[in-house]
Amino acid sequence: MTNVIIIYIIVSLLMGATNYLLTKNIILSLIVTLFFIFVFFFLVERKYKKYKLIKRKTKECINFINNFVITLSVNGSISTTLASISSGFSDELKDQISVITHLTDEDKIFYLDNYFENSMYKVFINLLKQYLYEGGDILDSTRILIFDSQMLNNDIDNFSSVSKNKIFQFSYMWLICFGILIATKFFMGEYYEKIQDMNYFPYAILVFFMVFGLCLYLILNHSFNLDFVKKDVKK
């Protein structure tokens, strides 16, 4: 069980327990718990997995292109270059290459377009073909691509950093809201108990939790959105 899954479960149970503390309604508290489990496991987790996959493959693609170009500029051999940089490959990339051992080294490079699924890699392949067929300086022909790849890498890191800050600020604001609710229960005493006995009160608290869950999904959905990575890279 990953740390993320544990966090999902803890937060869901915590929301249900907090709702019960405020309303003493076990059925609505169970509904709150199941609602957050649904949000986390059926909405957030799918987006988070896609985010991790895009981030990992994009960074891996950038490292592959940079290392390949630099190494190729030194030895001038596709086979030697591929063998030289293969030790730094991820397990997923090594597994991908292990199933295409029947291909030539050049074809392996071209085939990896199916693995990276990145417009940047498609540009790299075009430039590599141009180098193989026409010759020239691989460093000079890929100069703009390398620059764009580094900019993209920085954009991903900056986006992740900004997203973490936004999630922290979001959590802090809502923590204050929950703190006020819980403090109200303990400081208002008998008056809170009278409010708690009103028929609409548990449902008003339920709506509050639902709104929080919706806002949580929206902020996480935005924080795990790397669609800008799909933008074309200049040739």
Coordinates of C-alpha atoms in Angstrom, one line a residue:
M1 CA 0.0 0.0 0.0
T2 CA 1.5 3.3 -1.1
N3 CA 1.8 6.4 1.0
V4 CA -0.7 8.2 -1.2
I5 CA -3.4 5.4 -0.7
I6 CA -2.8 5.6 3.0
I7 CA -3.3 9.4 2.9
Y8 CA -6.6 8.9 0.9
I9 CA -7.9 6.4 3.6
I10 CA -6.8 8.6 6.6
V11 CA -8.4 11.8 5.2
S12 CA -11.6 10.0 4.3
L13 CA -11.9 8.4 7.7
L14 CA -11.0 11.8 9.3
M15 CA -13.8 13.5 7.4
G16 CA -16.3 10.9 8.5
A17 CA -15.2 11.2 12.1
T18 CA -15.3 15.0 12.0
N19 CA -18.8 14.9 10.6
Y20 CA -19.9 12.5 13.3
L21 CA -18.3 14.8 16.0
L22 CA -20.3 17.7 14.7
T23 CA -23.7 16.0 14.0
K24 CA -23.7 12.7 15.9
N25 CA -25.4 11.2 12.8
I26 CA -23.6 8.0 12.0
I27 CA -25.4 7.5 8.6
L28 CA -24.5 10.9 7.2
S29 CA -21.0 10.4 8.6
L30 CA -20.7 7.2 6.7
I31 CA -22.0 8.9 3.5
V32 CA -19.2 11.6 4.0
T33 CA -16.6 8.9 4.4
L34 CA -17.8 7.1 1.2
F35 CA -18.0 10.3 -0.7
F36 CA -14.3 11.2 0.0
I37 CA -13.3 7.6 -0.8
F38 CA -15.1 8.0 -4.2
V39 CA -13.4 11.4 -4.8
F40 CA -9.9 10.1 -4.0
F41 CA -10.0 6.6 -5.5
F42 CA -12.2 7.2 -8.6
L43 CA -11.4 10.8 -9.5
V44 CA -8.1 12.1 -7.9
E45 CA -6.1 8.8 -8.2
R46 CA -6.7 8.4 -11.9
K47 CA -5.6 12.0 -12.5
Y48 CA -2.6 11.5 -10.2
K49 CA -1.4 8.4 -12.0
K50 CA -1.6 10.1 -15.3
Y51 CA 0.3 13.1 -13.8
K52 CA 3.1 10.8 -12.5
L53 CA 3.3 9.0 -15.8
I54 CA 3.6 12.1 -18.0
K55 CA 6.1 13.7 -15.6
R56 CA 8.3 10.6 -15.4
K57 CA 8.2 9.9 -19.2
T58 CA 8.8 13.6 -20.1
K59 CA 11.8 13.9 -17.8
E60 CA 13.1 10.6 -19.0
C61 CA 12.7 11.7 -22.6
I62 CA 14.6 14.9 -21.9
N63 CA 17.4 13.0 -20.2
F64 CA 17.5 10.5 -23.0
I65 CA 17.8 13.1 -25.7
N66 CA 20.4 15.2 -23.9
N67 CA 22.6 12.2 -23.0
F68 CA 22.2 10.7 -26.5
V69 CA 23.1 13.8 -28.4
I70 CA 26.1 14.6 -26.2
T71 CA 27.5 11.1 -26.3
L72 CA 26.8 10.8 -30.1
S73 CA 28.7 14.0 -30.7
V74 CA 31.7 12.5 -29.0
N75 CA 31.9 9.0 -30.5
G76 CA 29.8 9.3 -33.7
S77 CA 28.3 5.8 -33.4
I78 CA 24.6 5.0 -32.7
S79 CA 25.4 1.6 -31.3
T80 CA 28.2 2.8 -29.0
T81 CA 26.0 5.7 -27.9
L82 CA 23.0 3.6 -27.0
A83 CA 25.2 1.1 -25.1
S84 CA 26.9 3.9 -23.3
I85 CA 23.8 5.6 -22.0
S86 CA 21.7 2.4 -21.4
S87 CA 23.0 2.0 -17.8
G88 CA 21.1 5.2 -16.8
F89 CA 17.7 3.9 -18.2
S90 CA 14.8 3.4 -15.9
D91 CA 13.5 -0.2 -15.4
E92 CA 10.5 0.6 -17.6
L93 CA 12.7 1.8 -20.5
K94 CA 15.0 -1.2 -20.1
D95 CA 11.9 -3.5 -20.2
Q96 CA 10.8 -1.7 -23.4
I97 CA 14.2 -2.2 -25.1
S98 CA 14.4 -5.8 -24.0
V99 CA 11.4 -6.7 -26.2
I100 CA 12.9 -5.1 -29.3
T101 CA 16.3 -6.7 -29.2
H102 CA 15.7 -8.1 -32.8
L103 CA 15.8 -4.5 -34.2
T104 CA 18.9 -2.6 -35.2
D105 CA 20.1 0.1 -32.8
E106 CA 18.8 2.8 -35.2
D107 CA 15.4 1.2 -35.3
K108 CA 15.3 0.8 -31.5
I109 CA 15.8 4.6 -31.3
F110 CA 12.9 5.2 -33.7
Y111 CA 10.7 2.6 -32.0
L112 CA 11.0 4.3 -28.6
D113 CA 8.7 7.0 -30.0
N114 CA 5.9 4.6 -29.1
Y115 CA 7.2 4.5 -25.5
F116 CA 7.8 8.2 -24.9
E117 CA 4.7 9.4 -26.8
N118 CA 6.1 12.9 -26.8
S119 CA 6.2 15.5 -29.6
M120 CA 9.7 16.5 -28.5
Y121 CA 10.9 13.0 -29.2
K122 CA 9.3 13.0 -32.7
V123 CA 11.4 16.2 -33.4
F124 CA 14.5 14.4 -32.1
I125 CA 13.9 11.5 -34.5
N126 CA 13.5 13.8 -37.5
L127 CA 16.8 15.6 -36.6
L128 CA 18.5 12.2 -36.0
K129 CA 17.4 10.9 -39.4
Q130 CA 18.7 14.1 -41.0
Y131 CA 22.0 13.6 -39.3
L132 CA 22.2 10.0 -40.4
Y133 CA 21.3 10.7 -44.0
E134 CA 23.0 14.0 -44.6
G135 CA 25.7 14.2 -41.9
G136 CA 26.6 17.4 -40.1
D137 CA 27.0 18.4 -36.5
I138 CA 24.4 16.7 -34.3
L139 CA 25.0 19.3 -31.5
D140 CA 24.3 22.2 -33.8
S141 CA 21.2 20.6 -35.4
T142 CA 19.7 19.8 -32.1
R143 CA 20.7 23.0 -30.3
I144 CA 17.1 24.5 -30.3
L145 CA 15.6 21.2 -29.3
I146 CA 18.0 20.9 -26.3
F147 CA 17.1 24.4 -25.3
D148 CA 13.4 23.8 -25.5
S149 CA 13.7 20.5 -23.6
Q150 CA 15.5 22.3 -20.7
M151 CA 12.8 25.0 -20.7
L152 CA 10.1 22.3 -20.6
N153 CA 12.0 20.5 -17.7
N154 CA 12.1 23.8 -15.8
D155 CA 8.4 24.5 -16.5
I156 CA 7.5 21.1 -15.1
D157 CA 9.5 21.7 -11.9
N158 CA 8.1 25.2 -11.5
F159 CA 4.5 23.9 -12.0
S160 CA 5.0 21.2 -9.4
S161 CA 6.4 23.7 -6.9
V162 CA 3.6 26.2 -7.5
S163 CA 1.0 23.4 -7.2
K164 CA 2.4 22.3 -3.9
N165 CA 2.2 25.8 -2.5
K166 CA -1.4 26.1 -3.7
I167 CA -2.4 22.8 -2.1
F168 CA -0.8 24.0 1.1
Q169 CA -2.6 27.3 1.1
F170 CA -5.9 25.5 0.2
S171 CA -5.4 23.0 3.1
Y172 CA -4.5 25.8 5.5
M173 CA -7.7 27.8 4.7
W174 CA -10.0 24.8 5.0
L175 CA -8.2 23.7 8.2
I176 CA -9.2 27.0 9.7
C177 CA -12.8 26.5 8.7
F178 CA -12.9 23.0 10.2
G179 CA -11.2 24.4 13.3
I180 CA -13.9 27.1 13.7
L181 CA -16.7 24.5 13.4
I182 CA -15.1 22.2 16.0
A183 CA -14.4 25.1 18.3
T184 CA -18.0 26.3 18.0
K185 CA -19.2 22.9 19.2
F186 CA -17.1 23.0 22.3
F187 CA -17.4 26.7 23.2
M188 CA -21.2 27.1 22.5
G189 CA -22.1 24.2 24.8
E190 CA -25.8 23.8 25.3
Y191 CA -26.7 26.3 22.5
Y192 CA -24.8 24.2 20.0
E193 CA -26.7 21.1 21.2
K194 CA -30.0 22.9 20.5
I195 CA -28.8 23.7 17.0
Q196 CA -27.6 20.1 16.6
D197 CA -31.1 18.9 17.3
M198 CA -32.6 20.9 14.4
N199 CA -33.6 18.7 11.5
Y200 CA -31.8 20.6 8.9
F201 CA -28.5 21.0 10.7
P202 CA -26.9 17.6 9.9
Y203 CA -27.7 18.1 6.2
A204 CA -26.2 21.6 6.3
I205 CA -23.0 20.1 7.7
L206 CA -23.2 17.4 5.0
V207 CA -23.4 20.1 2.3
F208 CA -20.4 21.8 3.9
F209 CA -18.4 18.6 3.6
M210 CA -19.6 18.0 0.0
V211 CA -18.5 21.5 -1.0
F212 CA -15.1 20.9 0.6
G213 CA -14.7 17.6 -1.3
L214 CA -15.6 19.3 -4.6
C215 CA -13.1 22.1 -4.0
L216 CA -10.5 19.6 -3.0
Y217 CA -11.0 17.7 -6.3
L218 CA -10.8 20.9 -8.3
I219 CA -7.6 22.0 -6.7
L220 CA -6.0 18.6 -7.1
N221 CA -7.3 18.2 -10.6
H222 CA -5.6 21.4 -11.6
S223 CA -2.4 20.6 -9.7
F224 CA -2.1 17.2 -11.5
N225 CA -2.7 18.7 -15.0
L226 CA 0.4 18.6 -17.2
D227 CA -1.4 19.2 -20.5
F228 CA 1.0 21.9 -21.4
V229 CA 3.6 19.2 -21.9
K230 CA 1.8 18.2 -25.1
K231 CA 2.5 21.5 -26.8
D232 CA 4.7 21.1 -29.9
V233 CA 8.4 21.7 -29.6
K234 CA 10.1 24.0 -32.1
K235 CA 12.3 22.3 -34.7

